[in-house]
Short mmCIF file of C-alpha atoms in Angstrom, two decimals:
data_model
loop_
_atom_site.label_atom_id
_atom_site.label_comp_id
_atom_site.label_asym_id
_atom_site.label_seq_id
_atom_site.Cartn_x
_atom_site.Cartn_y
_atom_site.Cartn_z
CA MET C 369 167.83 112.55 52.09
CA SER C 370 166.16 114.58 54.83
CA GLY C 371 167.52 114.21 58.32
CA TYR C 372 165.33 113.56 61.33
CA ALA C 373 165.19 114.00 65.10
CA GLU C 374 162.83 111.75 67.04
CA LEU C 375 161.07 114.01 69.54
CA HIS C 376 158.67 111.56 71.20
CA ALA C 377 160.08 108.27 72.50
CA LEU C 378 159.20 106.18 75.54
CA SER C 379 161.53 103.73 77.26
CA ASN C 380 160.84 100.97 79.77
CA PHE C 381 160.85 103.72 82.42
CA SER C 382 157.31 104.40 81.21
CA PHE C 383 156.14 101.43 83.25
CA LEU C 384 154.34 98.75 81.20
CA ARG C 385 154.40 100.95 78.10
CA GLY C 386 157.91 101.21 76.70
CA ALA C 387 159.56 97.96 75.60
CA SER C 388 163.18 99.13 75.22
CA HIS C 389 165.90 100.36 77.53
CA PRO C 390 167.08 103.97 77.13
CA ALA C 391 170.49 102.76 75.95
CA GLU C 392 168.87 100.63 73.25
CA LEU C 393 166.97 103.65 71.95
CA ILE C 394 170.12 105.79 71.94
CA ASP C 395 172.22 103.18 70.15
CA ARG C 396 169.54 102.47 67.56
CA ALA C 397 168.79 106.14 66.82
CA HIS C 398 172.49 106.81 66.37
CA ALA C 399 172.91 103.77 64.11
CA LEU C 400 170.02 104.94 61.93
CA GLY C 401 171.65 108.32 61.41
CA TYR C 402 169.17 110.40 63.42
CA SER C 403 170.28 113.87 64.43
CA ALA C 404 168.75 113.56 67.91
CA LEU C 405 166.54 111.47 70.14
CA ALA C 406 164.23 112.95 72.77
CA LEU C 407 163.58 110.59 75.68
CA THR C 408 160.07 111.55 76.80
CA ASP C 409 158.80 109.03 79.33
CA GLU C 410 155.35 109.63 80.77
CA CYS C 411 155.51 112.16 83.63
CA SER C 412 159.02 110.96 84.43
CA LEU C 413 162.68 111.76 83.88
CA ALA C 414 163.80 108.50 85.47
CA GLY C 415 165.39 107.11 82.32
CA VAL C 416 167.45 110.12 81.29
CA VAL C 417 170.50 109.19 83.37
CA ARG C 418 170.73 105.82 81.59
CA ALA C 419 170.32 107.61 78.26
CA HIS C 420 173.01 110.13 79.22
CA GLU C 421 175.39 107.29 80.11
CA ALA C 422 174.65 105.63 76.77
CA MET C 423 175.49 108.89 75.01
CA ARG C 424 178.83 109.01 76.81
CA ALA C 425 179.55 105.46 75.66
CA LEU C 426 179.16 106.41 71.99
CA PRO C 427 182.30 107.23 69.99
CA GLN C 428 183.47 110.75 70.82
CA ALA C 429 182.52 112.20 67.43
CA ALA C 430 179.03 110.65 67.55
CA ALA C 431 178.28 112.04 70.99
CA GLY C 432 179.13 115.55 69.87
CA ALA C 433 177.45 117.77 67.31
CA ASP C 434 176.38 114.87 65.07
CA PHE C 435 173.91 113.34 67.51
CA LYS C 436 172.31 114.63 70.69
CA LEU C 437 170.05 113.50 73.50
CA ILE C 438 167.07 115.76 74.20
CA ILE C 439 165.42 115.50 77.60
CA GLY C 440 161.67 115.76 77.96
CA ALA C 441 158.51 114.09 79.21
CA GLU C 442 155.03 113.15 78.01
CA PHE C 443 151.93 114.26 79.90
CA ARG C 444 148.20 113.65 79.75
CA THR C 445 145.79 116.02 81.47
CA VAL C 446 142.54 115.03 83.14
CA CYS C 447 140.68 116.53 80.16
CA GLY C 448 142.54 114.31 77.69
CA LEU C 449 145.12 116.79 76.40
CA LYS C 450 148.37 115.02 75.44
CA LEU C 451 151.56 117.08 75.45
CA VAL C 452 155.27 116.39 75.14
CA LEU C 453 157.52 118.95 76.83
CA LEU C 454 161.16 119.30 75.80
CA ALA C 455 163.97 121.01 77.71
CA PRO C 456 166.09 123.31 75.53
CA SER C 457 167.81 124.75 78.62
CA GLN C 458 168.61 123.93 82.22
CA ARG C 459 165.85 126.28 83.34
CA ALA C 460 163.35 124.36 81.21
CA TYR C 461 164.61 121.11 82.72
CA GLY C 462 163.87 122.50 86.18
CA GLN C 463 160.40 123.56 85.08
CA ILE C 464 159.62 120.05 83.82
CA CYS C 465 160.89 118.61 87.11
CA GLN C 466 158.56 120.92 89.04
CA LEU C 467 155.59 119.92 86.88
CA ILE C 468 156.30 116.22 87.41
CA THR C 469 156.56 116.78 91.16
CA LEU C 470 153.26 118.69 91.15
CA GLY C 471 151.44 115.93 89.28
CA ARG C 472 152.90 113.08 91.32
CA ARG C 473 152.22 114.69 94.70
CA ARG C 474 148.54 115.02 93.82
CA SER C 475 148.07 111.29 93.34
CA LYS C 476 148.90 107.97 94.89
CA LYS C 477 152.19 106.27 94.06
CA GLY C 478 152.55 105.35 90.40
CA GLU C 479 149.98 107.88 89.17
CA TYR C 480 149.80 111.61 88.50
CA ARG C 481 147.15 114.27 87.98
CA LEU C 482 147.53 117.45 85.95
CA THR C 483 145.05 119.90 84.49
CA ARG C 484 145.38 122.13 81.47
CA ALA C 485 145.82 125.11 83.77
CA ASP C 486 149.02 123.55 85.15
CA PHE C 487 150.63 124.09 81.73
CA GLU C 488 149.63 127.74 81.44
CA THR C 489 152.24 129.13 83.86
CA GLY C 490 155.74 128.22 84.94
CA LEU C 491 156.81 126.59 81.67
CA ASP C 492 158.02 129.63 79.74
CA ASP C 493 161.36 128.03 78.77
CA CYS C 494 159.89 124.70 77.62
CA LEU C 495 159.08 123.60 74.09
CA ALA C 496 155.75 121.79 73.64
CA LEU C 497 154.47 119.24 71.17
CA TRP C 498 150.72 118.72 71.14
CA VAL C 499 149.75 115.18 70.13
CA PRO C 500 146.18 115.60 68.84
CA PRO C 501 143.57 112.85 68.66
CA ARG C 502 142.43 111.67 65.25
CA ARG C 503 139.54 114.15 65.41
CA ALA C 504 141.40 117.15 66.75
CA ALA C 505 139.61 120.08 68.33
CA GLU C 506 140.60 123.45 66.92
CA ALA C 507 140.25 125.00 70.38
CA GLN C 508 143.16 122.90 71.66
CA ALA C 509 145.37 124.07 68.80
CA ARG C 510 144.54 127.69 69.58
CA TRP C 511 145.26 127.05 73.26
CA LEU C 512 148.71 125.73 72.31
CA ARG C 513 149.35 128.78 70.15
CA ASP C 514 148.32 131.16 72.92
CA PHE C 515 150.29 129.61 75.81
CA PHE C 516 153.30 128.31 73.86
CA SER C 517 153.69 131.06 71.29
CA GLY C 518 156.79 130.36 69.22
CA ARG C 519 157.42 127.26 71.33
CA GLY C 520 154.55 124.96 70.37
CA TRP C 521 154.05 122.44 67.55
CA LEU C 522 151.37 120.06 66.39
CA ALA C 523 152.95 116.59 66.35
CA VAL C 524 151.90 114.48 63.37
CA GLU C 525 152.38 110.81 64.25
CA LEU C 526 151.81 108.36 61.38
CA HIS C 527 152.02 104.59 61.82
CA ARG C 528 150.77 103.23 58.48
CA SER C 529 147.13 103.23 59.54
CA ALA C 530 144.37 103.24 56.95
CA ASP C 531 143.53 106.88 57.67
CA ASP C 532 147.11 108.23 57.68
CA ASP C 533 146.58 110.33 54.56
CA ASP C 534 143.45 111.94 56.01
CA HIS C 535 145.11 112.50 59.36
CA LEU C 536 148.14 114.13 57.74
CA ALA C 537 145.97 116.42 55.61
CA GLN C 538 143.69 117.39 58.50
CA SER C 539 146.63 118.00 60.84
CA CYS C 540 148.48 120.20 58.37
CA SER C 541 145.30 122.12 57.62
CA LEU C 542 144.58 122.63 61.31
CA ALA C 543 148.16 123.75 61.94
CA GLU C 544 147.97 126.31 59.13
CA ARG C 545 144.57 127.69 60.24
CA CYS C 546 145.67 128.10 63.86
CA GLY C 547 149.19 129.36 63.22
CA VAL C 548 150.87 126.37 64.85
CA PRO C 549 153.65 124.63 62.88
CA ALA C 550 153.43 120.87 62.35
CA VAL C 551 156.28 118.45 63.00
CA ALA C 552 156.86 114.74 62.44
CA ALA C 553 157.11 112.52 65.53
CA GLY C 554 156.98 108.80 66.14
CA ASP C 555 155.41 108.01 69.54
CA VAL C 556 158.20 105.42 69.79
CA HIS C 557 157.65 102.53 72.24
CA MET C 558 160.53 100.27 71.18
CA HIS C 559 163.85 100.53 69.42
CA VAL C 560 163.17 97.73 66.90
CA SER C 561 159.95 96.21 65.61
CA SER C 562 160.82 92.77 66.98
CA ARG C 563 159.96 94.10 70.44
CA ARG C 564 156.32 94.31 69.37
CA ALA C 565 155.45 90.99 71.12
CA LEU C 566 156.95 92.22 74.39
CA GLN C 567 155.16 95.54 74.04
CA ASP C 568 151.84 93.69 73.61
CA VAL C 569 152.54 91.66 76.77
CA LEU C 570 153.27 94.85 78.72
CA THR C 571 150.03 96.39 77.49
CA ALA C 572 148.02 93.32 78.52
CA VAL C 573 149.62 93.33 81.98
CA ARG C 574 148.87 97.04 82.34
CA HIS C 575 145.19 96.41 81.63
CA GLY C 576 144.99 93.22 83.70
CA CYS C 577 143.98 90.90 80.86
CA THR C 578 145.40 88.32 78.50
CA ILE C 579 146.73 89.28 75.08
CA ASP C 580 143.73 87.58 73.50
CA GLU C 581 141.44 89.78 75.58
CA ALA C 582 143.43 93.00 75.07
CA GLY C 583 141.73 93.90 71.78
CA TRP C 584 141.83 97.63 71.07
CA HIS C 585 144.18 98.23 74.00
CA LEU C 586 146.98 96.95 71.73
CA HIS C 587 148.55 99.03 69.01
CA PRO C 588 147.25 97.84 65.63
CA ASN C 589 150.75 97.22 64.26
CA GLY C 590 154.44 97.30 65.14
CA GLU C 591 155.24 100.71 63.65
CA ARG C 592 156.02 102.44 66.93
CA HIS C 593 159.73 101.75 66.62
CA LEU C 594 162.70 103.77 65.41
CA ARG C 595 162.30 103.62 61.64
CA PRO C 596 165.01 104.07 58.99
CA LEU C 597 165.28 107.50 57.43
CA ALA C 598 164.28 106.14 54.03
CA GLN C 599 160.98 104.90 55.44
CA LEU C 600 160.31 108.18 57.21
CA ARG C 601 160.93 110.08 53.99
CA GLY C 602 158.25 107.98 52.32
CA ILE C 603 155.74 108.65 55.13
CA TYR C 604 156.19 112.33 55.99
CA PRO C 605 156.52 115.48 53.89
CA ARG C 606 160.04 116.82 53.99
CA ALA C 607 158.90 120.02 55.71
CA LEU C 608 157.73 118.04 58.76
CA LEU C 609 161.00 116.13 58.97
CA ASP C 610 162.99 119.36 58.66
CA GLN C 611 160.90 120.90 61.44
CA SER C 612 162.10 118.13 63.78
CA LEU C 613 165.67 119.19 63.06
CA ALA C 614 164.85 122.84 63.75
CA ILE C 615 163.40 121.90 67.14
CA ALA C 616 166.39 119.72 67.99
CA GLU C 617 168.69 122.60 67.08
CA ARG C 618 167.06 124.71 69.81
CA CYS C 619 167.77 122.08 72.49
CA ALA C 620 171.21 122.62 74.02
CA PHE C 621 170.67 121.23 77.52
CA SER C 622 172.62 118.23 78.76
CA LEU C 623 172.74 116.52 82.15
CA ALA C 624 176.46 117.32 82.14
CA GLN C 625 175.48 120.92 82.93
CA LEU C 626 173.92 119.98 86.27
CA HIS C 627 175.72 120.38 89.56
CA TYR C 628 174.75 120.35 93.20
CA GLU C 629 173.06 123.50 94.45
CA TYR C 630 173.03 123.80 98.21
CA PRO C 631 170.87 126.12 100.35
CA PRO C 632 172.27 129.67 100.11
CA GLU C 633 170.69 130.69 103.44
CA LEU C 634 173.36 128.73 105.31
CA VAL C 635 175.82 131.59 104.75
CA PRO C 636 175.35 134.78 106.83
CA ALA C 637 175.05 138.07 104.96
CA GLY C 638 178.39 139.70 104.27
CA LEU C 639 180.36 136.44 104.24
CA THR C 640 181.33 134.03 101.52
CA ALA C 641 180.76 130.30 101.96
CA SER C 642 184.53 129.80 102.33
CA GLU C 643 184.80 132.47 105.01
CA HIS C 644 181.88 131.06 106.99
CA LEU C 645 183.18 127.49 106.80
CA ALA C 646 186.64 128.64 107.86
CA ALA C 647 185.16 130.53 110.83
CA LEU C 648 183.10 127.52 111.96
CA THR C 649 186.13 125.27 111.56
CA GLU C 650 188.29 127.63 113.64
CA ARG C 651 185.64 127.73 116.36
CA GLY C 652 185.59 123.95 116.36
CA LEU C 653 189.38 123.74 116.56
CA GLN C 654 189.37 125.99 119.63
CA ARG C 655 186.74 123.78 121.22
CA ARG C 656 188.67 120.60 120.45
CA TRP C 657 192.06 121.99 121.57
CA PRO C 658 191.46 124.77 124.12
CA GLN C 659 195.15 124.71 125.04
CA GLY C 660 196.28 125.30 121.48
CA VAL C 661 195.85 123.61 118.12
CA PRO C 662 198.74 121.31 117.19
CA GLY C 663 200.78 122.57 114.25
CA PRO C 664 200.30 119.48 112.05
CA VAL C 665 196.52 119.65 112.60
CA ARG C 666 196.35 123.32 111.64
CA GLU C 667 198.40 122.59 108.53
CA LEU C 668 196.09 119.70 107.63
CA VAL C 669 192.98 121.83 108.13
CA GLY C 670 194.41 124.56 105.93
CA LYS C 671 195.12 122.05 103.18
CA GLU C 672 191.59 120.65 103.39
CA LEU C 673 189.90 124.05 103.36
CA THR C 674 191.92 125.06 100.30
CA LEU C 675 190.82 121.96 98.38
CA ILE C 676 187.20 122.30 99.56
CA ALA C 677 187.13 125.90 98.29
CA GLU C 678 188.79 124.93 95.02
CA LEU C 679 186.16 122.25 94.37
CA ARG C 680 183.34 124.49 95.69
CA TYR C 681 182.07 122.01 98.28
CA GLU C 682 181.69 124.51 101.11
CA HIS C 683 177.88 124.44 101.10
CA PHE C 684 177.88 120.67 101.45
CA PHE C 685 179.92 120.84 104.66
CA LEU C 686 177.77 123.69 105.94
CA THR C 687 174.58 121.71 105.29
CA VAL C 688 175.78 118.63 107.17
CA HIS C 689 177.12 120.81 109.98
CA ASP C 690 173.72 122.46 110.29
CA LEU C 691 172.00 119.08 110.75
CA VAL C 692 174.54 117.87 113.27
CA GLU C 693 174.32 121.14 115.23
CA TYR C 694 170.54 120.79 115.40
CA ALA C 695 170.80 117.20 116.63
CA ARG C 696 173.34 118.09 119.31
CA LYS C 697 171.24 121.05 120.47
CA GLU C 698 168.23 118.75 120.85
CA SER C 699 170.32 115.99 122.49
CA ILE C 700 169.73 113.64 119.57
CA LEU C 701 172.56 111.14 119.33
CA CYS C 702 174.40 111.30 116.02
CA GLN C 703 177.70 110.16 114.60
CA GLY C 704 179.47 110.69 111.30
CA ARG C 705 181.19 107.68 109.78
CA GLY C 706 182.75 106.30 106.62
CA SER C 707 185.35 108.11 104.55
CA ALA C 708 184.43 111.45 106.18
CA ALA C 709 186.34 110.24 109.24
CA ASN C 710 189.51 111.04 107.23
CA SER C 711 188.72 114.76 107.38
CA ALA C 712 190.16 117.08 110.01
CA VAL C 713 187.55 119.69 109.03
CA CYS C 714 184.75 117.21 109.77
CA TYR C 715 186.35 116.54 113.16
CA ALA C 716 186.58 120.26 113.92
CA LEU C 717 182.93 120.74 112.92
CA GLY C 718 181.84 117.95 115.27
CA ILE C 719 180.62 115.71 112.45
CA THR C 720 183.12 112.90 113.15
CA GLU C 721 185.15 111.85 116.19
CA ILE C 722 188.47 110.63 114.76
CA ASP C 723 191.17 112.86 116.26
CA PRO C 724 193.65 113.87 113.52
CA ALA C 725 196.31 114.56 116.17
CA ARG C 726 196.30 110.91 117.23
CA THR C 727 195.84 109.16 113.88
CA GLN C 728 197.17 109.44 110.34
CA LEU C 729 194.23 110.54 108.18
CA LEU C 730 194.02 110.02 104.43
CA PHE C 731 191.94 112.99 103.30
CA GLU C 732 192.25 111.98 99.63
CA ARG C 733 190.14 108.91 100.40
CA PHE C 734 187.35 111.39 101.21
CA ILE C 735 187.92 114.17 98.65
CA SER C 736 190.35 114.40 95.75
CA ARG C 737 190.72 116.42 92.58
CA GLU C 738 191.17 113.27 90.55
CA ARG C 739 187.82 111.75 91.56
CA ASN C 740 185.92 114.85 90.44
CA GLU C 741 182.72 113.98 92.29
CA PRO C 742 181.02 115.40 95.39
CA PRO C 743 182.02 113.91 98.75
CA ASP C 744 179.78 111.64 100.79
CA ILE C 745 179.27 112.25 104.50
CA ASP C 746 177.31 109.51 106.25
CA VAL C 747 175.73 110.55 109.56
CA ASP C 748 173.73 108.15 111.72
CA PHE C 749 170.98 109.57 113.93
CA GLU C 750 169.42 107.57 116.72
CA HIS C 751 166.53 105.55 115.35
CA GLU C 752 163.88 106.70 117.83
CA ARG C 753 164.45 110.39 117.07
CA ARG C 754 165.52 110.38 113.45
CA GLU C 755 162.10 111.66 112.41
CA GLU C 756 162.76 114.86 114.36
CA VAL C 757 165.77 115.56 112.16
CA ILE C 758 163.73 114.87 109.02
CA GLN C 759 161.02 117.26 110.17
CA TYR C 760 163.68 119.88 110.92
CA ILE C 761 164.88 119.60 107.31
CA TYR C 762 161.33 119.97 105.98
CA THR C 763 160.65 122.96 108.23
CA LYS C 764 163.88 124.84 107.55
CA TYR C 765 164.40 124.13 103.87
CA GLY C 766 160.87 123.38 102.68
CA ARG C 767 159.37 120.09 101.55
CA GLU C 768 159.67 121.15 97.92
CA ARG C 769 163.47 121.28 98.35
CA ALA C 770 163.90 117.98 100.19
CA ALA C 771 163.85 114.38 99.01
CA ARG C 772 164.09 110.99 100.68
CA GLY C 773 165.45 107.73 99.32
CA ARG C 774 163.38 104.60 99.79
#
């Protein structure tokens, strides 16, 4: 039996389109014996963390070489072009993130706007699946070949419609004429067919009508679910199923590869991040104790700096210090709080105000090897002038490198 990798699947993070949670899609694809599942929500990567967590919850052997999560996204251009981009590498993941940001910033909340030209540059590491309409234009296939040479496929999506045979024949013929390989894909909207009723409700809500009024807005059947391999073998030629495996084989990126990347411009030329943080900390110690730094404090600071360097968190401390220094220079009231108050380095840098010489700090509550996660430094800025700090961040680091929680 041919294997299969589903390369086009939407979750409920495609608002009012997908009818299954990312974890449900992962669990079902694994249970069916798929080699991979690509989560490709529309102009969004919002569901991939849930999918990644579901992968980690699978048995160790299943989450390894036998089954993988592929990260991607679906896009529609203003001219009607429908593409699915997949991330075979971390660089490709970043390129997809930039494209999503571009499209979202051009539109009001909940929408996006992209043109075909937006896909012609800046996506050189991405893999692309073109989802053609039933009457595909040969010019679009040639466009895919030209701008995604060796990285583009024509996705054949069959859902037991009356014209499936014609669509399959026309798609394969078009792919051969234009030099673009064809691949099987499912346009999955749910993990099991029993979610079809929910998916219809979501569609009706999206179009602001009742189900009775939805008509052609609804999918004609419930085939947009994860189907057993035996069914897929009866629908698609083996070559198209095998092509899905070849594409999945090229995708090695995982969210586990990501780590925080802080602004490199915080470190002066000729110094390492550790050296610069140590120098700033020493300057702060001299300011705090002009008559001499107590021995226990200096020992504590040395211990903290060693662990910070070992875990490579120097840039995080330098970033927060930069914001606090700006606020103090502009006479904007600010105060660090929370677990960061257990850090003698934070006290020396002026981030917190808990004197380590007068209290017994528990630095491990703030940072520890065992926790293996970045620290959290909470800093409050006075409400009336907090916007000044935000604008400073935008100005110094660039709006494209800054984000705000809501």
